[in-house]
XYZ file of C-alpha atoms in Angstrom:
408
model
C -11.409 39.768 -18.221
C -11.523 36.868 -20.651
C -13.919 35.516 -23.184
C -14.522 31.776 -23.000
C -16.278 30.223 -25.979
C -15.889 26.768 -24.530
C -18.200 26.540 -21.631
C -16.331 25.710 -18.421
C -13.558 27.641 -16.740
C -11.959 27.433 -13.324
C -13.515 29.199 -10.364
C -13.336 32.963 -10.717
C -11.032 34.271 -7.954
C -12.752 37.697 -8.048
C -16.345 36.543 -8.018
C -18.036 39.768 -9.077
C -21.382 39.602 -10.864
C -22.760 36.473 -12.510
C -25.606 36.780 -15.026
C -27.511 33.655 -16.041
C -29.008 34.076 -19.504
C -27.800 35.934 -22.608
C -31.076 37.120 -24.061
C -32.110 40.751 -24.318
C -32.516 40.979 -20.538
C -29.060 39.649 -19.682
C -27.276 41.858 -22.191
C -29.238 44.916 -21.030
C -27.946 44.327 -17.491
C -24.382 44.151 -18.828
C -24.874 47.379 -20.782
C -26.275 49.141 -17.716
C -23.457 47.991 -15.421
C -20.733 48.858 -17.901
C -22.159 52.357 -18.298
C -21.548 52.885 -14.591
C -18.535 50.634 -13.894
C -15.995 49.557 -16.510
C -13.998 47.240 -14.277
C -16.199 45.148 -11.999
C -15.893 41.454 -12.996
C -18.917 40.127 -14.891
C -19.464 36.510 -15.930
C -22.249 35.710 -18.391
C -23.494 32.113 -18.499
C -25.686 30.955 -21.374
C -26.858 27.630 -22.785
C -26.355 28.924 -26.345
C -23.571 30.953 -27.972
C -24.757 34.261 -26.532
C -25.353 36.111 -29.799
C -27.127 39.456 -29.473
C -30.362 39.778 -31.462
C -33.766 41.418 -31.095
C -36.236 38.609 -30.367
C -39.410 40.474 -31.459
C -38.046 40.435 -35.015
C -38.547 36.661 -35.184
C -42.258 37.088 -35.953
C -41.532 39.359 -38.937
C -38.346 37.978 -40.445
C -39.582 35.218 -42.768
C -41.587 37.513 -45.039
C -38.705 39.989 -44.992
C -36.389 37.176 -46.132
C -34.054 37.781 -43.208
C -32.087 34.762 -42.069
C -31.113 34.035 -38.486
C -27.637 35.347 -39.305
C -29.146 38.597 -40.609
C -30.834 39.185 -37.247
C -27.637 38.808 -35.189
C -26.334 42.221 -34.214
C -23.142 40.871 -32.646
C -21.830 37.401 -31.958
C -21.623 36.390 -28.328
C -17.832 36.332 -28.380
C -17.580 39.772 -30.025
C -20.148 41.300 -27.674
C -18.397 39.799 -24.639
C -15.036 41.117 -25.742
C -16.453 44.596 -26.338
C -18.098 44.629 -22.897
C -15.106 42.978 -21.203
C -17.084 40.145 -19.663
C -16.281 36.465 -19.254
C -18.652 34.549 -21.520
C -19.381 30.945 -20.593
C -21.186 29.855 -23.736
C -22.916 26.502 -24.274
C -23.059 26.082 -20.522
C -25.821 24.971 -18.188
C -26.240 25.989 -14.562
C -27.131 22.770 -12.777
C -27.285 24.025 -9.193
C -27.104 27.170 -7.071
C -25.924 27.243 -3.464
C -27.059 30.567 -1.967
C -25.200 29.954 1.304
C -21.742 29.632 -0.258
C -22.806 31.850 -3.185
C -21.621 29.388 -5.800
C -23.050 27.875 -8.957
C -22.386 24.436 -10.393
C -21.978 24.651 -14.176
C -21.456 22.049 -16.865
C -20.709 22.172 -20.571
C -23.468 21.209 -22.984
C -20.855 20.183 -25.564
C -18.249 18.393 -23.432
C -18.425 15.621 -20.843
C -16.407 17.426 -18.213
C -16.948 17.283 -14.469
C -19.195 20.149 -13.299
C -17.292 23.212 -12.143
C -18.090 25.604 -9.292
C -17.914 29.355 -9.752
C -18.565 32.009 -7.133
C -20.613 35.179 -7.231
C -20.984 38.301 -5.124
C -24.216 39.239 -6.882
C -26.231 37.184 -9.335
C -28.877 38.156 -11.882
C -31.299 35.522 -13.175
C -32.137 36.508 -16.753
C -32.917 33.008 -17.973
C -36.153 33.869 -19.748
C -39.132 31.583 -20.224
C -39.618 28.609 -22.504
C -42.569 27.508 -24.663
C -45.354 25.382 -23.243
C -45.998 22.219 -25.249
C -49.314 20.574 -24.379
C -49.295 16.770 -24.550
C -51.066 16.907 -27.913
C -48.115 18.830 -29.406
C -45.035 16.552 -29.347
C -41.797 18.535 -29.252
C -40.132 16.386 -31.910
C -42.853 17.253 -34.450
C -43.753 20.816 -33.518
C -41.787 24.046 -33.955
C -41.591 27.169 -31.819
C -40.049 30.557 -32.606
C -38.964 31.608 -29.129
C -35.253 31.345 -29.934
C -33.196 32.348 -32.942
C -31.610 28.922 -33.415
C -34.968 27.151 -33.676
C -36.285 29.957 -35.874
C -33.349 29.482 -38.242
C -34.048 25.755 -38.540
C -37.699 26.398 -39.383
C -36.790 29.064 -41.911
C -34.520 26.607 -43.728
C -37.393 24.113 -43.975
C -39.718 26.781 -45.384
C -37.240 27.965 -48.014
C -38.132 25.235 -50.526
C -41.411 26.871 -51.584
C -45.008 27.397 -50.542
C -46.050 25.079 -47.721
C -49.020 24.612 -45.405
C -48.310 25.654 -41.820
C -50.654 25.174 -38.869
C -50.140 27.571 -35.960
C -51.595 26.520 -32.618
C -52.402 29.492 -30.418
C -53.781 32.864 -31.565
C -52.248 35.149 -28.988
C -50.055 38.022 -30.145
C -47.139 35.870 -31.284
C -49.278 33.301 -33.106
C -51.298 35.999 -34.852
C -48.151 37.848 -35.918
C -46.461 34.697 -37.225
C -49.609 33.783 -39.178
C -49.487 37.032 -41.143
C -45.713 36.817 -41.616
C -45.958 33.322 -43.133
C -48.896 34.330 -45.312
C -46.936 37.296 -46.691
C -44.061 34.896 -47.414
C -46.370 32.865 -49.672
C -47.358 30.010 -47.384
C -50.804 28.602 -46.678
C -51.665 29.243 -43.036
C -54.180 27.705 -40.641
C -54.418 29.435 -37.256
C -56.077 27.387 -34.500
C -57.171 28.528 -31.045
C -59.340 27.358 -28.170
C -61.146 30.703 -28.279
C -63.463 32.084 -30.945
C -61.097 34.900 -31.963
C -57.418 35.930 -31.717
C -56.213 37.710 -28.564
C -59.308 36.508 -26.679
C -57.453 36.122 -23.377
C -56.467 39.801 -23.489
C -59.360 41.692 -25.086
C -63.189 41.697 -25.052
C -65.173 39.932 -27.765
C -66.207 43.131 -29.558
C -62.521 43.940 -30.091
C -61.373 40.429 -30.960
C -64.164 40.003 -33.510
C -62.595 42.784 -35.573
C -59.191 41.122 -35.338
C -60.682 37.796 -36.430
C -62.329 39.488 -39.389
C -59.058 41.057 -40.493
C -57.174 37.760 -40.125
C -59.746 35.869 -42.191
C -59.926 38.596 -44.854
C -56.252 38.049 -45.620
C -56.825 34.423 -46.499
C -55.681 32.889 -43.233
C -57.822 29.887 -42.300
C -58.814 30.665 -38.707
C -60.286 27.813 -36.673
C -61.636 29.308 -33.471
C -63.031 27.206 -30.661
C -60.992 24.093 -31.416
C -58.722 21.895 -29.342
C -55.801 19.943 -30.826
C -55.980 16.279 -29.866
C -53.042 14.777 -31.790
C -50.211 15.533 -34.181
C -48.632 12.560 -35.960
C -46.279 12.015 -38.893
C -47.936 10.382 -41.904
C -45.977 7.297 -42.930
C -47.917 6.041 -45.954
C -50.086 7.184 -48.866
C -49.716 10.333 -50.978
C -48.924 12.554 -48.011
C -45.976 10.605 -46.640
C -43.772 12.810 -44.465
C -46.479 15.385 -43.806
C -48.218 15.923 -40.463
C -51.765 15.003 -39.577
C -53.332 17.415 -37.101
C -56.459 16.104 -35.370
C -58.706 18.573 -33.565
C -62.109 18.821 -31.937
C -64.552 21.725 -31.670
C -65.489 22.976 -28.234
C -68.916 24.215 -27.272
C -69.619 27.243 -25.100
C -68.804 25.255 -21.950
C -65.406 24.206 -23.384
C -66.467 20.606 -23.747
C -65.788 18.540 -26.870
C -68.796 18.382 -29.188
C -67.585 16.265 -32.125
C -64.537 15.162 -34.114
C -63.455 17.219 -37.149
C -61.700 16.132 -40.328
C -57.919 16.182 -39.640
C -55.675 18.768 -41.265
C -52.776 17.619 -43.429
C -49.935 20.136 -43.151
C -46.201 20.454 -43.711
C -45.370 22.072 -40.370
C -46.942 22.859 -37.001
C -45.866 25.804 -34.848
C -46.790 25.989 -31.169
C -47.637 29.428 -29.819
C -49.332 28.193 -26.677
C -47.713 30.369 -24.041
C -44.558 30.479 -21.932
C -43.512 29.064 -18.596
C -40.485 29.517 -16.329
C -38.395 26.546 -15.230
C -38.464 26.325 -11.435
C -35.323 24.225 -10.925
C -32.810 27.039 -10.403
C -35.146 29.271 -8.368
C -35.922 26.300 -6.129
C -32.229 25.500 -5.676
C -31.495 29.119 -4.796
C -34.386 29.335 -2.348
C -35.954 32.057 -4.454
C -39.684 32.701 -4.077
C -41.407 31.368 -7.167
C -44.906 31.428 -8.611
C -45.623 28.575 -11.031
C -47.886 30.761 -13.117
C -45.879 33.988 -13.300
C -42.257 33.095 -12.453
C -39.649 34.456 -10.014
C -41.075 36.891 -7.469
C -39.078 40.118 -7.075
C -39.339 43.269 -5.006
C -41.140 45.834 -7.174
C -38.662 48.633 -6.412
C -35.243 46.928 -6.413
C -35.943 43.761 -8.452
C -34.224 41.754 -5.722
C -35.520 38.294 -4.939
C -36.076 37.166 -1.345
C -32.650 35.452 -1.457
C -29.712 37.640 -0.574
C -27.652 38.937 -3.506
C -29.903 37.468 -6.236
C -31.926 39.569 -8.687
C -34.196 38.643 -11.598
C -35.177 40.423 -14.804
C -37.263 39.935 -17.912
C -39.440 36.989 -18.900
C -38.501 34.897 -15.871
C -39.683 37.384 -13.241
C -42.981 38.727 -11.943
C -43.939 41.903 -10.108
C -46.990 42.034 -7.853
C -48.276 38.780 -9.285
C -47.943 39.827 -12.944
C -45.411 38.243 -15.328
C -43.107 40.768 -17.052
C -42.795 39.482 -20.605
C -42.413 42.603 -22.728
C -39.226 44.123 -24.105
C -39.918 47.821 -23.542
C -39.284 47.929 -19.740
C -35.982 46.021 -19.875
C -33.688 49.062 -20.018
C -35.273 50.615 -16.936
C -35.192 47.279 -15.108
C -31.518 46.789 -15.987
C -30.608 50.317 -14.873
C -32.229 49.724 -11.480
C -30.414 46.404 -11.011
C -27.095 47.990 -12.000
C -27.486 50.831 -9.517
C -28.565 48.486 -6.742
C -25.715 46.026 -7.338
C -23.135 48.810 -7.462
C -24.468 50.469 -4.311
C -25.513 53.660 -6.070
C -28.390 55.785 -4.853
C -31.440 55.352 -7.060
C -35.137 56.138 -7.040
C -36.138 52.511 -7.531
C -37.857 50.840 -10.419
C -41.373 52.015 -11.163
C -43.170 49.402 -13.208
C -45.384 50.836 -15.913
C -47.228 48.480 -18.240
C -45.770 49.012 -21.712
C -47.815 50.005 -24.727
C -48.637 46.827 -26.641
C -48.812 46.911 -30.425
C -49.786 43.986 -32.608
C -47.268 43.949 -35.463
C -49.826 42.785 -38.042
C -50.355 45.116 -40.998
C -53.878 43.861 -41.722
C -55.247 45.702 -38.685
C -53.939 48.241 -36.194
C -54.240 47.118 -32.564
C -52.786 49.186 -29.718
C -53.274 48.425 -26.023
C -52.237 50.393 -22.944
C -52.546 49.462 -19.291
C -53.176 45.942 -18.008
C -55.830 44.367 -20.269
C -57.857 41.276 -19.467
C -60.734 39.856 -21.438
C -63.119 39.642 -18.505
C -64.080 42.943 -16.967
C -66.047 46.118 -17.323
C -65.131 47.215 -20.846
C -66.838 50.387 -22.042
C -67.034 51.634 -25.627
C -65.900 55.229 -26.179
C -65.741 55.170 -30.004
C -67.329 52.708 -32.406
C -67.286 53.298 -36.150
C -66.429 51.152 -39.154
C -62.957 52.696 -39.102
C -62.190 52.675 -35.388
C -63.068 50.995 -32.102
C -61.879 52.376 -28.754
C -62.745 50.659 -25.472
C -61.720 51.322 -21.874
C -61.491 48.744 -19.093
C -62.776 50.181 -15.832
C -61.656 48.888 -12.439
C -63.762 48.610 -9.279
C -63.373 52.363 -8.711
C -64.477 53.142 -12.272
C -60.928 54.224 -13.111
C -59.500 53.322 -16.523
C -57.034 50.428 -16.142
C -56.603 49.583 -19.837
C -57.493 50.954 -23.261
C -57.644 49.209 -26.627
C -57.680 51.085 -29.921
C -58.405 49.158 -33.114
C -58.316 50.838 -36.496
C -59.644 49.648 -39.833
C -57.443 47.136 -41.653
C -54.905 48.343 -44.149
C -55.182 46.734 -47.576
C -52.009 44.733 -48.083
C -50.169 45.117 -51.353
C -49.583 41.875 -53.208
């Protein structure tokens, strides 16, 4: 095996396994295969350098003063050498031909002619990418879905206390808001809904989260829609960003214009989506809302010899965008690729924990804001609610405990 830090190599004569994507999911598949087979050829293709890091740490690292380099557990080249895989770093897959079982790849750093490589089995582990609504221009707005972009933002924030607007109060946005506040920055958290995590949990639960967020000193603007973000080019605030927004009424219609915010940075935390270009080229069944459709037991797609894992895939109509199940998913794919007997993957919704210290939020099952939520415990210190399905069976549980007083 060889490690290629430039991106394009000649066709692999022993096609073996090709993995597209070097995030947690892709590396977990490599680990699982190498546990069972030390010799089968593996080629890993990634648009970045393939470094191994734990993505959930990105929403905690700024207050902990950990740089992007601190979060890297192993460089892509070192990890590839240790696992004896061929790493095609800084490389894009531009087409997949499922009939000939080949991929067309091209370097993102060189202007070489695209190269074809073959595969016996392929695993799509390409993840999902942030959604940028039209009101959030990519050239003015940050995201923290990738370590490289996180590192660039962290460098900008290193010069001292700054005002950061975060658009989207889901789990990631709410976690980043607290992390930046603890790092000494002024934070405004903006969401279409009246409280954080409102797409996941009922209003009685989210009201407690909103209270904890506000009690820290985070400026939470619930029920607002961003209309424009522009760079200020004159006056005392030259170089800063002007964020215009409008309040929504109960029917989600605009009621009036609000005074714009003047901030140093804007972070988008407005959800993820999966690029459909490669699935379409491969003839893989794809759902625009949830991603690549796989068989729930084998994680195979409907296209022969192609699997999917992690953020880019969905099972039974539900996107799989949590880290905890990745090891089990990778083990199933490894066994299936290698022809080993296995019991099949059994998808279990992972326990979800909000990483904020200001309040303890733990969710099990498959939560959704709308539904038959029943209170089992309600005190000043604790709220426990169960979501009942049509058969009055518990399908999700949320436990919220009183906020912890943060030390200054």
